[in-house]
Short mmCIF file of C-alpha atoms in Angstrom, two decimals:
data_model
loop_
_atom_site.label_atom_id
_atom_site.label_comp_id
_atom_site.label_asym_id
_atom_site.label_seq_id
_atom_site.Cartn_x
_atom_site.Cartn_y
_atom_site.Cartn_z
CA LEU A 1 75.37 -118.56 93.81
CA LYS A 2 76.96 -121.94 93.32
CA GLY A 3 80.67 -121.43 92.70
CA GLN A 4 80.38 -117.63 92.85
CA LEU A 5 81.62 -117.27 96.42
CA VAL A 6 85.02 -118.81 95.77
CA ILE A 7 88.04 -116.53 96.14
CA PRO A 8 90.39 -117.73 93.40
CA ASP A 9 93.52 -115.96 94.70
CA TRP A 10 93.36 -116.09 98.49
CA SER A 11 96.82 -114.57 98.93
CA ALA A 12 95.97 -111.46 96.90
CA PHE A 13 92.59 -111.16 98.63
CA SER A 14 94.09 -111.38 102.11
CA THR A 15 96.73 -108.79 101.16
CA VAL A 16 94.01 -106.34 100.10
CA ILE A 17 92.02 -106.97 103.30
CA GLY A 18 95.20 -106.48 105.35
CA ASP A 19 95.90 -103.19 103.56
CA ILE A 20 92.35 -101.97 104.25
CA PHE A 21 92.71 -102.93 107.92
CA GLU A 22 96.04 -101.12 108.22
CA SER A 23 94.66 -97.95 106.59
CA CYS A 24 91.65 -97.89 108.96
CA GLN A 25 93.39 -98.99 112.15
CA ASP A 26 94.05 -95.48 113.47
CA ILE A 27 90.51 -94.17 112.90
CA VAL A 28 88.97 -93.49 116.31
CA GLU A 29 86.03 -91.28 115.31
CA GLY A 30 82.46 -92.43 115.05
CA ASN A 31 80.15 -94.63 117.06
CA VAL A 32 79.68 -98.34 117.48
CA SER A 33 76.73 -99.53 115.44
CA LEU A 34 73.60 -100.40 117.40
CA PHE A 35 73.48 -103.61 115.38
CA TYR A 36 76.57 -104.91 117.17
CA LYS A 37 75.19 -103.96 120.57
CA ARG A 38 72.03 -105.94 119.82
CA LEU A 39 74.08 -108.96 118.76
CA LEU A 40 76.06 -108.79 122.00
CA MET A 41 72.88 -108.64 124.08
CA LYS A 42 71.39 -111.65 122.26
CA SER A 43 74.56 -113.69 122.68
CA ARG A 44 74.46 -113.16 126.45
CA CYS A 45 70.93 -114.60 126.75
#
């Protein structure tokens, strides 16, 4: 993996991530994953 995790164009990447966030922001359906609940419980220990 050496050198394969580099994002060559950070600006373009962050724009795409921002666009994805904006398009999903109003979605209120679904459930919180149990994975996140388990992480929260472990972090409180």
